[in-house]
């Protein structure tokens, strides 16, 4: 099709296409004249296809000429309809193409065609000026030569004057035209890859007014022309793919990947009416694993999640529920995580041993195209709006593990690397698994002392489950029978009550459409429990020093999230008293496992500090004893004197010795002579 004919057809389309009897594109072009001038007109390809299919096909097959013709047509409309010739060239940007490709589907057949690609942005470069029209001036005769540059090719330079042949030619920056230039990398969404596939990526070029429209971690729909440039190693006839972007739009942050048809919605609604819907969902999680009802319930609640809210002052309250599984080897922790990664609508599975801080958050890498430093998004950023599953959390180094703190509570990741300071979103649900300090739990020692994770990290998890492998003849027999039946292929053993695909859609539907509000009865139930638990702390004797704290505001927040998730499982818009009771029951179950002190009382100080309040009081008491007694002796306080004094305060000799040993390891006291101790 000739260019003139294309321009005429576009002018006709802009003038005549109407929506609800209003000229749609004339209105869009008129908007260009408003106070805040726009530099683009977005054109829905489907509109063009319904009006002029031949022209719409021409855009796909010969996009460069087609887009140029559309831009010329916009200038004609501006001149003839609105009498404006002073506006700079306006871009025509096409979207809503008939086919959406994944990055891995882009091939040689798409070269120089207009394509639409969906994926997640992993890196973005800084914005730099790009010379779109380079003006070269001959210093001898003053002749000006204009060269149009292409963003994906090398810089085309004129070496000698076309008129006089002089080589004294320079680029005139003032007369040349510059636009903003930015590169980004887009890769396949993790959930579109089948097991073992490497995510493919493609670099894209953004120009002029569409720069800075996306951040690393954003899911986007990109329309552009596929270009090829020769690889740096010029001896090989292999070319690199680059996308010259025409239009970019972020995809909704909701879980949109699953297509839910009206029939699916009908099934979901029917399912929610079941009396035993919560039990059915719990039974459908990892049916091949025997038992663990509480753990499965906790994971089900994490999958549905609470409701995140942004307050008028800008404070964001998270709705994501974080779960930690700590247990002996062989209790199916990794298996549960693997199951969740297949079930959750948007999940990324990573193992702590093989994950670095940069791999989890973001890495600063040098971009091979521009040579500048760019941020590349890590697992927690890519899982934004979904689930991050971290196995072997205890195997990570402290430095790498510390980066998770901010992601768990603030749900952002702050980066300061290679001169780049940025805050990326990581609104993700974290489900992690870890082993005890010495590989297995020792039943003779308190469980919390055997979890090799810092208290600052532990306290950020809403639910912590301890899975202890204890011999029990009846239970062992049932587990063995279950595993044998699974291995024999008895389908009724592993068939979930709700099919895998329907449960995925149920979770996605609930997260997208159900936002429960807490009822007065539920508020009353949670408040009553919170106050009752706090009151129990006062019953301790006054001379105990640091009192045990059975519950803090952090657990209160967790109770609210769990109650909302329980209501969401039933697709209920209201959180009832029953939802609150179920949340309290589960919270109490986990606290009893992990946060009970020497006397059997719940004390969340264990999670916050790593020691119970009673133990902390005794530690303070021992330090006071050493401080008081060392004033009378230059070489320190003898251990027998410390033990004698500690006994007066009800601290047994064995416990006092353990406390002294720990203080010595922590460097709070030292031993000037054998058997003598002093404060540092």
XYZ file of C-alpha atoms in Angstrom:
680
model
C 0.000 0.000 0.000
C 1.340 3.434 -0.985
C 2.167 5.866 1.813
C -0.197 8.562 0.491
C -3.102 6.112 0.482
C -2.259 5.029 4.058
C -2.251 8.656 5.234
C -5.649 9.286 3.583
C -7.134 6.183 5.211
C -5.803 7.161 8.634
C -7.225 10.689 8.308
C -10.605 9.132 7.417
C -10.372 6.716 10.375
C -9.523 9.505 12.865
C -12.403 11.654 11.612
C -15.076 8.993 11.305
C -14.473 6.408 14.073
C -17.025 6.985 16.820
C -17.738 5.438 20.200
C -21.169 6.066 21.716
C -21.780 8.488 18.823
C -18.798 10.634 19.834
C -15.745 10.952 17.552
C -13.210 9.063 19.701
C -9.908 9.897 18.022
C -10.785 13.506 17.158
C -11.356 13.914 20.902
C -7.967 12.344 21.678
C -6.205 14.638 19.182
C -8.048 17.641 20.658
C -6.676 16.637 24.099
C -3.180 17.271 22.710
C -3.983 20.997 22.773
C -4.733 21.133 26.520
C -2.609 23.016 29.054
C -0.424 19.963 29.794
C 0.474 18.956 26.251
C 0.690 15.232 25.504
C 2.984 13.965 22.794
C 1.198 10.691 21.952
C -2.134 9.414 20.679
C -2.908 5.797 21.694
C -4.777 3.854 19.022
C -6.615 0.623 19.792
C -5.670 -1.786 16.979
C -9.035 -3.571 17.343
C -10.836 -0.272 16.543
C -8.716 0.138 13.398
C -9.322 -3.501 12.433
C -13.104 -3.139 12.738
C -13.012 0.058 10.607
C -10.341 -0.840 8.015
C -8.953 -4.429 8.248
C -6.548 -3.936 5.331
C -4.910 -0.913 6.975
C -4.778 -2.735 10.338
C -2.947 -5.650 8.703
C -0.533 -3.229 7.017
C 0.410 -1.883 10.467
C 1.371 -5.394 11.612
C 3.309 -6.300 8.451
C 5.017 -2.944 7.707
C 4.946 -1.096 11.035
C 7.576 1.546 10.262
C 5.687 2.940 7.232
C 2.314 2.445 8.955
C 3.237 4.280 12.163
C 4.861 7.079 10.099
C 1.668 7.421 8.024
C -0.480 7.556 11.195
C 1.746 10.345 12.587
C 1.476 12.303 9.320
C -2.310 11.903 9.459
C -2.364 13.320 13.028
C -0.455 16.407 11.776
C -3.005 16.849 8.936
C -5.916 16.633 11.430
C -4.236 19.191 13.716
C -3.706 21.543 10.769
C -7.121 21.159 9.122
C -9.432 20.614 12.101
C -7.743 22.689 14.815
C -5.603 25.110 12.722
C -2.451 24.251 14.621
C 0.935 23.850 12.955
C 3.133 24.811 15.895
C 2.994 21.455 17.698
C 6.003 19.117 17.487
C 5.587 15.708 15.817
C 3.017 13.601 17.700
C 3.592 9.854 18.189
C 0.996 7.272 17.144
C 1.061 4.420 19.664
C -0.785 1.157 18.942
C -1.995 -1.338 21.551
C -4.406 -4.275 21.939
C -2.932 -6.333 19.095
C -4.655 -9.631 18.150
C -1.889 -11.871 19.532
C 0.124 -11.566 22.751
C 3.466 -13.374 22.714
C 5.688 -14.619 25.515
C 9.361 -13.692 25.247
C 10.281 -17.315 24.498
C 7.878 -17.305 21.499
C 9.627 -14.414 19.691
C 11.478 -15.765 16.639
C 13.014 -14.852 13.283
C 9.549 -14.721 11.649
C 8.726 -11.611 13.718
C 11.676 -9.487 12.511
C 10.514 -5.970 11.463
C 6.904 -6.845 12.411
C 4.763 -5.135 15.060
C 4.345 -7.551 17.979
C 2.820 -7.484 21.461
C 4.831 -9.098 24.281
C 3.874 -9.784 27.895
C 6.410 -10.258 30.676
C 8.055 -8.854 33.764
C 10.669 -6.084 33.755
C 13.906 -7.179 35.415
C 16.141 -4.175 34.767
C 15.881 -0.545 33.663
C 18.756 1.752 32.658
C 19.079 5.455 33.406
C 17.610 7.989 30.956
C 20.113 9.343 28.444
C 19.770 11.770 25.496
C 19.603 10.130 22.060
C 20.314 12.165 18.920
C 17.388 11.388 16.577
C 18.516 13.871 13.884
C 22.247 14.558 13.822
C 23.321 17.743 12.016
C 26.913 17.712 10.734
C 28.473 21.027 9.680
C 31.461 21.489 7.348
C 33.858 24.002 8.958
C 35.265 25.031 5.534
C 32.165 25.742 3.398
C 29.401 25.802 6.090
C 27.365 23.036 4.417
C 24.883 21.292 6.773
C 24.145 17.566 6.416
C 21.314 15.887 8.332
C 21.499 12.181 9.250
C 18.551 10.361 10.876
C 19.911 7.996 13.536
C 18.375 4.705 14.607
C 18.407 3.869 18.346
C 19.295 0.192 17.843
C 22.202 0.787 15.453
C 25.629 2.372 15.828
C 26.151 6.137 15.453
C 26.230 7.038 11.728
C 28.903 9.718 11.219
C 29.621 11.812 8.078
C 33.384 11.945 7.613
C 33.660 14.352 4.672
C 31.599 17.198 3.216
C 29.277 16.270 0.333
C 29.892 19.692 -1.364
C 33.586 20.515 -0.993
C 35.008 17.146 0.065
C 36.657 18.580 3.215
C 37.166 16.249 6.141
C 36.780 19.121 8.624
C 33.202 18.035 9.589
C 31.784 18.199 13.165
C 28.463 17.445 14.860
C 26.513 20.602 15.701
C 24.799 19.755 19.011
C 22.644 22.924 19.028
C 21.080 22.204 15.628
C 20.652 18.434 16.236
C 17.428 17.000 17.682
C 17.592 14.966 20.919
C 15.005 12.780 22.667
C 15.090 10.811 25.916
C 16.373 7.239 25.588
C 16.072 4.343 28.020
C 16.609 0.597 27.802
C 14.912 -2.133 29.797
C 14.959 -5.913 29.939
C 11.739 -7.917 29.898
C 11.609 -11.624 30.718
C 8.970 -14.346 30.841
C 6.728 -14.365 33.903
C 7.860 -17.156 36.275
C 4.452 -18.862 36.249
C 4.446 -19.253 32.427
C 7.536 -21.493 32.534
C 7.306 -25.247 32.813
C 9.710 -27.076 35.115
C 13.346 -26.800 34.110
C 12.872 -24.005 31.548
C 15.190 -21.016 31.670
C 13.353 -17.679 31.538
C 14.084 -15.995 28.185
C 14.590 -12.236 28.029
C 14.708 -9.483 25.409
C 15.998 -5.916 25.644
C 13.719 -3.061 24.659
C 14.255 0.596 23.764
C 11.985 3.355 25.101
C 12.084 6.792 23.467
C 10.721 10.242 24.218
C 7.540 10.393 26.335
C 7.330 6.692 27.294
C 10.618 6.573 29.225
C 10.355 5.913 32.973
C 6.907 4.325 32.734
C 7.934 1.047 34.397
C 10.106 -0.150 37.277
C 11.933 -3.451 37.830
C 9.380 -6.037 38.999
C 6.480 -4.501 37.024
C 4.435 -6.791 34.780
C 3.919 -5.082 31.456
C 2.322 -5.446 28.034
C 4.670 -4.043 25.388
C 3.952 -3.298 21.714
C 6.952 -2.750 19.478
C 8.885 -3.505 16.301
C 11.336 -6.399 16.543
C 14.765 -5.285 15.322
C 18.010 -7.234 14.999
C 21.555 -5.959 15.545
C 24.767 -7.841 14.957
C 26.439 -9.301 18.035
C 29.698 -7.714 19.219
C 31.631 -10.736 17.963
C 31.244 -9.708 14.337
C 32.790 -12.867 12.876
C 29.649 -14.898 13.643
C 26.537 -14.341 11.472
C 24.338 -14.239 14.588
C 22.125 -11.285 15.449
C 20.662 -10.051 18.707
C 16.951 -9.250 19.091
C 15.903 -5.808 20.312
C 12.374 -4.456 20.689
C 11.836 -0.862 19.515
C 8.903 -0.044 21.787
C 5.879 1.753 20.415
C 3.556 1.383 23.439
C 3.976 0.112 27.002
C 1.380 -0.365 29.733
C 1.672 -1.967 33.181
C -0.606 -4.996 33.625
C -2.938 -4.837 36.653
C -1.126 -5.810 39.843
C -3.943 -8.140 40.824
C -3.601 -11.850 40.171
C -4.742 -11.603 36.577
C -2.869 -14.531 35.076
C -5.726 -16.991 35.590
C -8.601 -16.577 33.231
C -11.827 -17.082 35.177
C -14.799 -17.731 32.884
C -18.441 -17.132 33.952
C -18.788 -20.947 34.321
C -15.753 -20.978 36.642
C -17.269 -18.151 38.661
C -20.494 -20.113 38.973
C -18.532 -23.164 40.253
C -16.603 -20.983 42.719
C -19.825 -19.445 44.057
C -21.390 -22.912 44.452
C -18.262 -24.143 46.227
C -18.352 -21.239 48.702
C -21.881 -22.245 49.796
C -20.597 -25.555 51.201
C -20.793 -25.746 54.988
C -17.386 -27.451 55.161
C -15.625 -25.201 52.635
C -12.735 -24.335 55.001
C -12.160 -28.027 55.817
C -12.366 -28.938 52.110
C -9.716 -26.327 51.209
C -7.396 -27.501 54.017
C -7.823 -31.149 52.924
C -7.026 -30.169 49.323
C -3.603 -28.770 50.233
C -0.826 -31.337 49.712
C -3.122 -34.418 50.056
C -0.120 -36.713 49.469
C 1.299 -35.578 52.839
C -0.345 -37.234 55.836
C -1.634 -35.165 58.788
C -0.392 -31.642 59.671
C -3.896 -30.165 59.774
C -2.798 -26.994 61.607
C 0.142 -26.450 59.243
C -2.067 -26.911 56.185
C -4.634 -24.542 57.666
C -1.931 -21.924 58.288
C -0.723 -22.249 54.692
C -4.304 -22.043 53.379
C -4.775 -18.787 55.318
C -1.469 -17.459 53.917
C -2.612 -18.314 50.371
C -5.804 -16.292 50.792
C -4.186 -13.514 52.852
C -5.657 -10.592 54.742
C -6.625 -7.211 53.277
C -3.881 -4.605 52.847
C -4.972 -1.064 53.554
C -3.439 2.354 52.931
C -4.330 4.910 55.592
C -5.109 8.572 54.753
C -1.648 9.583 56.035
C -0.006 7.225 53.523
C 0.860 4.434 56.015
C 0.402 0.996 54.476
C -0.852 -1.886 56.604
C 0.166 -5.217 55.117
C -2.340 -7.971 54.494
C 0.161 -10.699 53.618
C 0.528 -13.540 56.132
C 4.059 -14.905 56.553
C 4.517 -18.530 57.642
C 7.638 -20.332 58.890
C 7.991 -24.115 59.167
C 10.820 -25.305 61.437
C 11.269 -29.025 61.747
C 13.348 -32.163 61.823
C 14.655 -33.579 58.525
C 12.195 -35.746 56.600
C 8.962 -34.165 57.847
C 7.994 -32.971 54.314
C 8.739 -29.244 54.752
C 10.188 -28.867 51.246
C 7.411 -31.015 49.826
C 4.782 -28.651 51.275
C 6.640 -25.645 49.820
C 6.882 -27.298 46.406
C 3.155 -28.037 46.465
C 2.347 -24.417 47.328
C 4.601 -23.177 44.490
C 2.476 -25.192 42.027
C -0.833 -24.185 43.613
C -0.313 -20.454 44.207
C -1.315 -18.291 41.224
C 1.983 -16.338 41.251
C 4.827 -17.978 43.145
C 8.625 -18.055 43.063
C 10.481 -20.900 44.788
C 14.046 -20.370 45.960
C 16.424 -22.228 48.243
C 18.327 -20.310 50.921
C 21.572 -22.154 50.302
C 21.715 -21.025 46.690
C 20.288 -17.510 47.171
C 22.392 -14.427 47.790
C 21.171 -11.080 49.136
C 21.338 -9.625 45.622
C 19.470 -12.618 44.179
C 16.611 -12.110 46.650
C 16.398 -8.306 46.433
C 18.100 -6.611 43.482
C 21.538 -6.637 41.890
C 23.432 -3.738 40.349
C 24.821 -4.943 37.009
C 26.612 -3.191 34.184
C 24.462 -2.926 31.066
C 26.294 -4.238 27.999
C 24.423 -1.916 25.602
C 24.905 1.462 27.315
C 27.771 0.604 29.699
C 25.936 2.153 32.696
C 24.910 0.526 35.986
C 21.362 -0.808 36.155
C 19.235 -2.553 38.774
C 18.158 -6.121 38.120
C 15.176 -7.321 40.174
C 15.564 -10.367 42.439
C 13.130 -13.051 43.613
C 11.246 -10.981 46.250
C 10.705 -8.114 43.786
C 9.581 -10.447 40.996
C 7.145 -12.090 43.448
C 5.495 -8.703 44.160
C 1.762 -9.346 44.501
C 2.341 -13.103 44.830
C 4.207 -15.632 46.981
C 7.911 -16.140 47.726
C 8.782 -19.631 48.974
C 12.191 -19.831 50.664
C 13.506 -23.272 51.568
C 16.576 -23.886 53.796
C 16.250 -20.439 55.412
C 18.677 -21.476 58.172
C 21.441 -22.229 55.618
C 21.630 -18.609 54.453
C 24.415 -16.388 55.735
C 23.370 -13.720 58.267
C 24.220 -10.968 55.791
C 21.991 -12.451 53.102
C 19.193 -13.224 55.544
C 19.096 -9.675 56.907
C 17.727 -8.350 53.595
C 14.464 -10.247 54.185
C 13.613 -8.162 57.298
C 12.441 -5.115 55.381
C 10.546 -7.191 52.809
C 8.618 -9.013 55.580
C 7.366 -5.964 57.468
C 7.597 -2.841 55.259
C 7.091 -4.845 52.043
C 9.649 -2.764 50.197
C 13.301 -3.293 49.370
C 15.664 -0.332 49.636
C 18.790 -0.526 47.518
C 21.947 1.570 47.582
C 24.413 0.080 45.129
C 26.813 1.461 42.504
C 25.490 4.992 43.023
C 21.870 3.857 42.580
C 19.501 4.499 45.487
C 16.016 3.098 44.987
C 13.052 1.570 46.818
C 11.367 -1.358 45.079
C 8.031 -2.944 45.983
C 8.041 -6.448 47.479
C 4.398 -6.893 48.490
C 4.744 -10.631 48.768
C 3.667 -13.438 51.087
C 6.737 -15.281 52.401
C 6.431 -18.978 53.287
C 9.777 -20.306 54.544
C 11.176 -23.580 55.872
C 14.179 -24.143 58.154
C 15.918 -26.907 60.115
C 16.797 -26.693 63.851
C 20.268 -25.518 64.938
C 21.806 -29.002 65.326
C 19.935 -30.692 62.479
C 17.331 -32.254 64.817
C 15.369 -31.055 67.822
C 16.580 -32.078 71.273
C 13.476 -32.648 73.427
C 15.480 -31.995 76.621
C 16.115 -28.350 75.680
C 13.563 -25.570 75.081
C 12.572 -25.526 71.396
C 13.136 -21.788 70.933
C 16.798 -22.168 71.899
C 17.281 -24.612 69.028
C 15.981 -22.403 66.224
C 19.010 -20.883 64.566
C 17.288 -17.724 63.330
C 17.630 -14.214 64.799
C 14.673 -13.070 66.958
C 14.256 -9.982 64.745
C 13.393 -12.300 61.848
C 11.285 -14.778 63.853
C 9.040 -12.069 65.269
C 8.034 -10.941 61.764
C 6.402 -14.271 60.914
C 2.686 -14.410 61.739
C 2.661 -18.192 62.200
C 5.611 -20.393 63.198
C 5.030 -24.152 63.106
C 7.401 -26.605 64.811
C 7.368 -30.037 63.184
C 8.962 -32.607 65.496
C 9.587 -36.150 64.293
C 8.740 -38.329 67.318
C 8.257 -42.123 67.262
C 4.615 -43.011 67.866
C 3.533 -46.517 66.917
C -0.047 -45.691 65.895
C 0.877 -42.535 63.956
C 3.936 -44.166 62.334
C 1.760 -47.047 61.132
C -0.777 -44.630 59.604
C 1.951 -42.564 57.872
C 3.668 -45.694 56.474
C 0.347 -47.055 55.188
C -0.478 -43.653 53.593
C 2.937 -43.372 51.842
C 2.722 -46.966 50.581
C -0.774 -46.383 49.163
C 0.390 -43.169 47.473
C 3.374 -44.970 45.908
C 1.136 -47.814 44.750
C -0.882 -45.262 42.820
C -4.174 -45.434 44.739
C -5.714 -42.269 43.344
C -8.392 -41.908 46.055
C -5.623 -41.261 48.628
C -4.222 -38.224 46.822
C -7.335 -36.925 45.068
C -8.106 -33.552 46.702
C -11.673 -32.642 47.664
C -11.370 -29.588 45.402
C -9.506 -30.083 42.116
C -6.090 -28.403 41.812
C -7.136 -26.112 38.933
C -10.406 -25.058 40.579
C -8.641 -24.310 43.882
C -6.122 -22.095 42.051
C -8.980 -20.175 40.466
C -10.832 -20.035 43.800
C -7.778 -18.420 45.482
C -7.275 -15.945 42.602
C -10.992 -15.042 42.581
C -11.090 -14.552 46.373
C -7.970 -12.345 46.401
C -9.271 -10.201 43.573
C -12.936 -9.793 44.513
C -13.370 -10.382 48.259
C -12.193 -7.721 50.727
C -13.667 -8.612 54.135
C -14.436 -5.984 56.774
C -14.238 -6.832 60.492
C -17.618 -6.943 62.230
C -18.224 -5.552 65.729
C -18.500 -9.104 67.168
C -15.138 -10.129 65.673
C -13.511 -6.911 66.969
C -14.922 -7.602 70.409
C -13.635 -11.221 70.351
C -10.070 -10.218 69.355
C -10.006 -7.295 71.805
C -11.219 -9.519 74.659
C -8.526 -12.142 73.910
C -5.775 -9.501 73.647
C -6.720 -7.811 76.938
C -7.112 -11.166 78.739
C -3.666 -12.318 77.615
C -2.033 -9.021 78.572
C -3.739 -9.112 81.977
C -2.218 -12.519 82.717
C 1.240 -10.881 82.607
C 0.361 -8.756 85.668
C -0.233 -11.796 87.839
C 3.516 -12.405 88.155
C 5.123 -11.240 91.366
C 6.362 -7.664 91.450
C 9.992 -8.542 92.244
C 10.411 -10.570 89.042
C 12.019 -7.655 87.202
C 11.260 -8.073 83.490
C 7.743 -9.481 83.188
C 6.659 -12.073 80.608
C 4.596 -10.525 77.800
C 2.143 -13.104 76.434
C 1.099 -11.051 73.378
C 2.043 -7.759 71.682
C 0.474 -5.466 69.097
C 2.379 -7.421 66.434
C 0.370 -10.566 67.251
C -2.805 -8.465 67.373
C -2.153 -7.321 63.780
C -1.521 -10.961 62.813
C -4.857 -12.009 64.386
C -6.686 -9.419 62.284
C -4.986 -10.662 59.099
C -5.754 -14.315 59.938
C -9.409 -13.492 60.667
C -9.734 -11.677 57.322
C -8.114 -14.613 55.494
C -10.529 -17.037 57.173
C -13.484 -14.941 56.014
C -11.971 -14.746 52.522
C -11.798 -18.556 52.356
C -15.590 -18.548 52.659
C -15.870 -15.634 50.165
C -17.526 -13.684 52.975
C -17.444 -9.847 52.882
C -17.751 -9.779 56.707
C -15.329 -11.170 59.311
C -17.531 -12.950 61.859
C -16.912 -13.916 65.492
C -16.294 -17.499 64.313
C -13.506 -16.325 61.960
C -11.860 -14.471 64.847
C -12.120 -17.566 67.107
C -10.488 -19.799 64.460
C -7.644 -17.275 64.065
C -7.145 -17.118 67.861
C -7.127 -20.920 68.090
C -4.406 -21.227 65.413
C -2.323 -18.374 66.846
C -2.493 -19.925 70.327
C -1.442 -23.307 68.878
C 1.703 -21.833 67.302
C 2.592 -19.686 70.344
C 2.270 -22.689 72.676
C 4.772 -24.561 70.483
C 7.373 -21.867 70.182
C 6.885 -19.194 72.828
C 6.375 -20.886 76.211
C 8.836 -20.133 78.992
C 10.215 -22.383 81.767
C 6.918 -22.293 83.675
C 4.789 -23.120 80.610
C 3.422 -19.583 80.265
C 3.202 -17.951 76.807
C 5.856 -15.239 76.492
C 6.434 -13.542 73.117
C 9.600 -11.932 74.506
C 11.175 -15.225 73.313
C 10.347 -14.277 69.713
C 11.269 -10.614 70.111
C 14.553 -11.047 72.039
C 15.447 -14.727 71.862
C 15.087 -15.342 75.619
C 12.102 -15.504 77.933
C 11.406 -12.547 80.234
C 12.119 -14.731 83.289
C 15.492 -15.729 81.843
C 16.266 -12.089 81.021
C 15.436 -11.118 84.613
C 17.832 -13.770 85.902
C 20.567 -12.588 83.490
C 20.112 -9.008 84.723
C 20.227 -10.283 88.324
C 23.550 -12.117 87.726
C 25.040 -8.995 86.073
C 23.925 -6.898 89.069
C 25.522 -9.412 91.472
C 28.872 -9.283 89.597
C 28.762 -5.467 89.434
C 28.050 -5.146 93.160
C 30.648 -7.698 94.316
C 33.498 -6.655 91.987
C 33.780 -3.290 93.772
C 35.338 -5.030 96.792
C 37.820 -7.174 94.836
C 40.397 -6.101 92.281
C 40.819 -9.476 90.606
C 37.057 -9.963 90.116
C 34.300 -12.029 91.734
C 34.778 -15.727 92.444
C 32.202 -18.048 90.912
C 31.239 -19.528 94.317
C 30.315 -16.043 95.588
C 28.172 -15.420 92.497
C 26.388 -18.787 92.903
C 25.832 -18.159 96.624
C 24.351 -14.719 95.991
C 22.217 -15.973 93.053
C 20.711 -18.688 95.286
C 19.204 -15.964 97.516
C 17.169 -14.815 94.472
C 15.961 -18.326 93.653
C 18.436 -19.022 90.808
C 19.668 -22.601 90.953
C 23.430 -23.301 90.707
C 23.210 -25.127 87.371
C 21.135 -22.349 85.786
C 23.459 -19.662 87.177
C 26.489 -21.484 85.683
C 24.741 -21.636 82.265
C 23.955 -17.902 82.395
C 27.581 -17.048 83.310
C 28.835 -19.243 80.429
C 26.518 -17.476 77.994
C 27.531 -14.004 79.218
C 31.160 -14.991 78.753
C 30.470 -16.122 75.156
C 28.600 -12.900 74.401
C 31.473 -10.823 75.744
C 29.495 -9.068 78.487
C 31.843 -10.398 81.205
C 35.459 -11.646 81.124
C 37.709 -13.870 83.250
C 40.810 -12.029 84.545
C 41.839 -15.194 86.474
C 40.543 -18.761 86.499
C 37.276 -18.878 88.437
C 36.998 -15.051 88.713
C 34.674 -12.856 86.655
C 34.408 -9.127 85.917
C 32.098 -6.915 83.870
C 33.547 -5.509 80.661
